[in-house]
């Protein structure tokens, strides 16, 4: 049975924390393919307008260049508005009915999962996989979700940290791939 990973987020911008989640999931779950699914607008960040989608997509493409097992799915961007994971997972269930579908999340999302739209159906459509950030202790999945914790390569980098550092003129090197850091600098993003 094909095993595919699904990784949603704002990716504003993508950073090494995200890429290590992807790499860990690939190895620990033996994934054949992993889809990065950038949200148009996250339901969890209603007050924060993300950077324009073309900018976030451009950085994602730079970050994933040459990683043929990774794909960028633009469906949430195309739909626009608030992006609900259930809409996207219904699409994956239709397109990959026979695949084992793993949805990757950081541990910070775990307590809120029951509030995600159509939680019951979502829990049936995908298996959740938590990849922890540093210091996040393993916790049980709230009903109706089932899933697993994996080790990952815990790294304390976040998009907010990157945006704050870019704004303050601090170096971004080694926190995200070189070409992404360069594009942020050269295009004056997050100033
Ligand atoms: P922000 O700092 O703006 O909240 P973020 O760094 O958490 O952003 P998102 O694009 O919102 O990035 O995250 C997408 C997914 O990646 C979420 O499930 C989040 O928990 C996870 N994630 C982000 N950074 C890490 C990290 N360093 N380690 C593990 N998971 C992470």
Short mmCIF file of C-alpha atoms and ligand atoms in Angstrom, two decimals:
data_model
loop_
_atom_site.label_atom_id
_atom_site.label_comp_id
_atom_site.label_asym_id
_atom_site.label_seq_id
_atom_site.Cartn_x
_atom_site.Cartn_y
_atom_site.Cartn_z
CA UNK A 1 0.00 0.00 0.00
CA UNK A 2 1.40 3.41 -0.95
CA UNK A 3 2.23 5.59 2.04
CA UNK A 4 1.88 9.34 1.56
CA UNK A 5 2.50 12.26 3.90
CA UNK A 6 0.44 15.44 4.01
CA UNK A 7 1.93 18.54 5.60
CA UNK A 8 -0.18 21.67 5.89
CA UNK A 9 0.90 25.04 7.23
CA UNK A 10 1.38 28.70 6.50
CA UNK A 11 5.02 28.25 5.49
CA UNK A 12 5.59 31.97 5.99
CA UNK A 13 8.44 31.25 5.39
CA UNK A 14 9.40 27.58 5.16
CA UNK A 15 12.39 26.84 7.42
CA UNK A 16 14.65 23.98 8.52
CA UNK A 17 12.16 22.93 11.23
CA UNK A 18 9.64 22.14 8.48
CA UNK A 19 12.22 20.37 6.33
CA UNK A 20 13.35 18.21 9.25
CA UNK A 21 9.74 17.27 9.97
CA UNK A 22 9.52 16.18 6.33
CA UNK A 23 12.77 14.23 6.42
CA UNK A 24 11.94 12.52 9.72
CA UNK A 25 8.49 11.55 8.45
CA UNK A 26 9.94 10.17 5.26
CA UNK A 27 12.37 7.96 7.17
CA UNK A 28 10.26 6.98 10.15
CA UNK A 29 7.07 6.34 8.18
CA UNK A 30 8.71 5.08 5.01
CA UNK A 31 6.82 7.58 2.88
CA UNK A 32 6.86 7.36 -0.89
CA UNK A 33 5.66 10.96 -1.36
CA UNK A 34 5.10 14.00 0.79
CA UNK A 35 2.82 16.87 -0.11
CA UNK A 36 3.45 20.35 1.31
CA UNK A 37 0.09 22.10 1.39
CA UNK A 38 0.40 25.85 2.03
CA UNK A 39 -2.80 27.40 3.43
CA UNK A 40 -4.39 30.45 1.88
CA UNK A 41 -5.34 31.62 5.38
CA UNK A 42 -4.97 29.49 8.50
CA UNK A 43 -8.10 29.15 10.67
CA UNK A 44 -5.76 29.32 13.69
CA UNK A 45 -4.26 32.67 12.76
CA UNK A 46 -7.39 34.71 11.90
CA UNK A 47 -5.78 38.04 12.78
CA UNK A 48 -2.53 37.42 10.96
CA UNK A 49 -2.61 38.10 7.24
CA UNK A 50 0.03 35.79 5.73
CA UNK A 51 2.52 37.01 3.16
CA UNK A 52 1.16 36.84 -0.39
CA UNK A 53 0.89 33.26 -1.62
CA UNK A 54 3.23 33.71 -4.63
CA UNK A 55 6.04 34.76 -2.27
CA UNK A 56 5.51 31.82 0.09
CA UNK A 57 5.31 29.44 -2.87
CA UNK A 58 8.50 30.79 -4.40
CA UNK A 59 10.38 30.16 -1.14
CA UNK A 60 8.88 26.67 -0.83
CA UNK A 61 10.01 25.82 -4.37
CA UNK A 62 13.54 26.98 -3.56
CA UNK A 63 13.55 24.95 -0.33
CA UNK A 64 12.38 21.76 -2.04
CA UNK A 65 14.45 22.02 -5.23
CA UNK A 66 15.73 18.58 -6.16
CA UNK A 67 13.65 16.75 -3.52
CA UNK A 68 11.67 14.67 -5.97
CA UNK A 69 9.72 12.88 -3.21
CA UNK A 70 8.28 16.25 -2.11
CA UNK A 71 5.50 18.04 -3.96
CA UNK A 72 3.78 21.36 -3.42
CA UNK A 73 0.00 21.20 -3.57
CA UNK A 74 -1.50 24.61 -4.29
CA UNK A 75 -5.16 23.65 -3.92
CA UNK A 76 -5.78 25.69 -0.74
CA UNK A 77 -4.17 28.74 -2.35
CA UNK A 78 -6.36 28.28 -5.44
CA UNK A 79 -9.52 27.93 -3.34
CA UNK A 80 -8.62 31.05 -1.34
CA UNK A 81 -10.30 32.17 1.88
CA UNK A 82 -9.84 30.29 5.13
CA UNK A 83 -8.26 26.89 4.49
CA UNK A 84 -9.89 23.99 6.30
CA UNK A 85 -7.92 20.75 6.41
CA UNK A 86 -11.07 18.66 6.00
CA UNK A 87 -11.73 20.07 2.50
CA UNK A 88 -8.22 19.16 1.42
CA UNK A 89 -8.29 15.72 3.02
CA UNK A 90 -11.57 14.88 1.26
CA UNK A 91 -9.72 15.62 -1.96
CA UNK A 92 -6.82 13.31 -0.99
CA UNK A 93 -9.21 10.55 0.02
CA UNK A 94 -10.75 10.79 -3.47
CA UNK A 95 -7.41 10.94 -5.29
CA UNK A 96 -5.55 8.36 -3.19
CA UNK A 97 -8.29 6.03 -1.90
CA UNK A 98 -5.93 3.09 -1.51
CA UNK A 99 -2.98 4.92 0.02
CA UNK A 100 -2.19 5.09 3.70
CA UNK A 101 -2.52 8.81 4.39
CA UNK A 102 -0.50 10.42 7.20
CA UNK A 103 -1.13 14.03 8.23
CA UNK A 104 1.89 15.65 9.90
CA UNK A 105 1.47 18.20 12.69
CA UNK A 106 3.66 19.86 15.28
CA UNK A 107 2.76 18.92 18.86
CA UNK A 108 1.48 22.46 19.48
CA UNK A 109 -1.66 21.55 17.49
CA UNK A 110 -2.54 18.39 19.38
CA UNK A 111 -4.78 19.83 22.15
CA UNK A 112 -6.84 21.78 19.60
CA UNK A 113 -7.46 18.93 17.17
CA UNK A 114 -11.03 18.24 18.41
CA UNK A 115 -11.92 21.82 17.41
CA UNK A 116 -10.81 21.32 13.81
CA UNK A 117 -13.72 21.46 11.38
CA UNK A 118 -15.48 18.10 10.88
CA UNK A 119 -13.14 16.43 13.37
CA UNK A 120 -14.92 13.04 13.27
CA UNK A 121 -14.69 12.76 9.53
CA UNK A 122 -11.12 14.12 9.47
CA UNK A 123 -10.04 11.49 12.01
CA UNK A 124 -11.44 8.79 9.70
CA UNK A 125 -9.75 10.15 6.58
CA UNK A 126 -6.15 10.43 7.83
CA UNK A 127 -3.86 9.16 10.52
CA UNK A 128 -2.21 11.98 12.46
CA UNK A 129 1.52 11.95 13.10
CA UNK A 130 3.08 14.29 15.62
CA UNK A 131 6.68 15.35 15.18
CA UNK A 132 7.71 17.20 18.34
CA UNK A 133 9.50 20.48 18.71
CA UNK A 134 12.27 20.49 21.34
CA UNK A 135 11.05 19.75 24.84
CA UNK A 136 7.52 18.70 23.85
CA UNK A 137 6.62 15.63 25.86
CA UNK A 138 4.52 12.87 24.35
CA UNK A 139 0.81 13.26 25.12
CA UNK A 140 -2.21 11.13 24.21
CA UNK A 141 -4.33 11.97 21.17
CA UNK A 142 -7.65 13.59 22.07
CA UNK A 143 -10.70 11.66 20.87
CA UNK A 144 -11.77 11.04 18.12
CA UNK A 145 -8.23 11.19 16.77
CA UNK A 146 -5.80 8.36 16.51
CA UNK A 147 -2.19 8.68 15.59
CA UNK A 148 1.39 8.30 16.53
CA UNK A 149 4.28 10.31 17.90
CA UNK A 150 7.59 10.11 16.12
CA UNK A 151 11.05 11.16 17.20
CA UNK A 152 11.94 13.64 14.49
CA UNK A 153 14.98 15.87 14.69
CA UNK A 154 13.65 18.45 17.16
CA UNK A 155 14.74 21.93 16.18
CA UNK A 156 13.57 25.15 17.83
CA UNK A 157 13.05 27.19 14.69
CA UNK A 158 9.71 28.77 13.76
CA UNK A 159 8.49 31.07 11.00
CA UNK A 160 7.82 33.78 13.60
CA UNK A 161 11.45 33.59 14.68
CA UNK A 162 12.60 33.94 11.06
CA UNK A 163 10.28 36.92 10.46
CA UNK A 164 11.46 38.63 13.66
CA UNK A 165 15.11 38.07 12.75
CA UNK A 166 14.63 39.33 9.19
CA UNK A 167 12.91 42.43 10.52
CA UNK A 168 15.74 43.05 12.99
CA UNK A 169 18.36 42.56 10.27
CA UNK A 170 19.82 39.50 12.01
CA UNK A 171 21.43 36.70 9.99
CA UNK A 172 19.13 33.93 8.74
CA UNK A 173 21.90 31.60 7.68
CA UNK A 174 21.60 27.98 8.85
CA UNK A 175 17.99 28.46 9.98
CA UNK A 176 16.63 27.87 6.49
CA UNK A 177 18.15 26.63 3.23
CA UNK A 178 20.76 28.99 1.74
CA UNK A 179 18.74 29.91 -1.38
CA UNK A 180 15.68 30.72 0.79
CA UNK A 181 17.73 32.97 3.09
CA UNK A 182 19.22 34.64 0.04
CA UNK A 183 15.82 35.22 -1.59
CA UNK A 184 14.46 36.74 1.64
CA UNK A 185 17.43 39.10 1.82
CA UNK A 186 17.54 39.98 -1.88
CA UNK A 187 13.82 40.68 -2.12
CA UNK A 188 13.57 42.56 1.16
CA UNK A 189 10.93 40.19 2.54
CA UNK A 190 9.70 40.38 6.15
CA UNK A 191 11.17 43.85 6.76
P1 LIG B 1 4.60 30.52 13.12
O1 LIG B 1 5.87 30.71 13.90
O2 LIG B 1 4.29 31.67 12.19
O3 LIG B 1 3.41 30.11 13.96
P2 LIG B 1 5.43 27.84 12.27
O4 LIG B 1 6.92 27.88 12.28
O5 LIG B 1 4.75 27.11 13.39
O6 LIG B 1 4.84 29.31 12.09
P3 LIG B 1 3.62 26.79 10.25
O7 LIG B 1 3.76 26.97 8.78
O8 LIG B 1 2.50 27.43 10.94
O9 LIG B 1 5.04 27.24 10.87
O10 LIG B 1 3.68 25.25 10.60
C1 LIG B 1 3.26 24.20 9.78
C2 LIG B 1 3.36 22.91 10.57
O11 LIG B 1 4.73 22.66 10.89
C3 LIG B 1 2.62 22.92 11.90
O12 LIG B 1 2.07 21.64 12.11
C4 LIG B 1 3.72 23.21 12.92
O13 LIG B 1 3.42 22.70 14.19
C5 LIG B 1 4.89 22.46 12.28
N1 LIG B 1 6.19 22.99 12.66
C6 LIG B 1 6.69 24.23 12.41
N2 LIG B 1 7.94 24.37 12.89
C7 LIG B 1 8.26 23.19 13.47
C8 LIG B 1 9.42 22.70 14.17
N3 LIG B 1 10.47 23.47 14.36
N4 LIG B 1 9.38 21.43 14.62
C9 LIG B 1 8.28 20.64 14.45
N5 LIG B 1 7.15 21.04 13.81
C10 LIG B 1 7.14 22.29 13.33
#
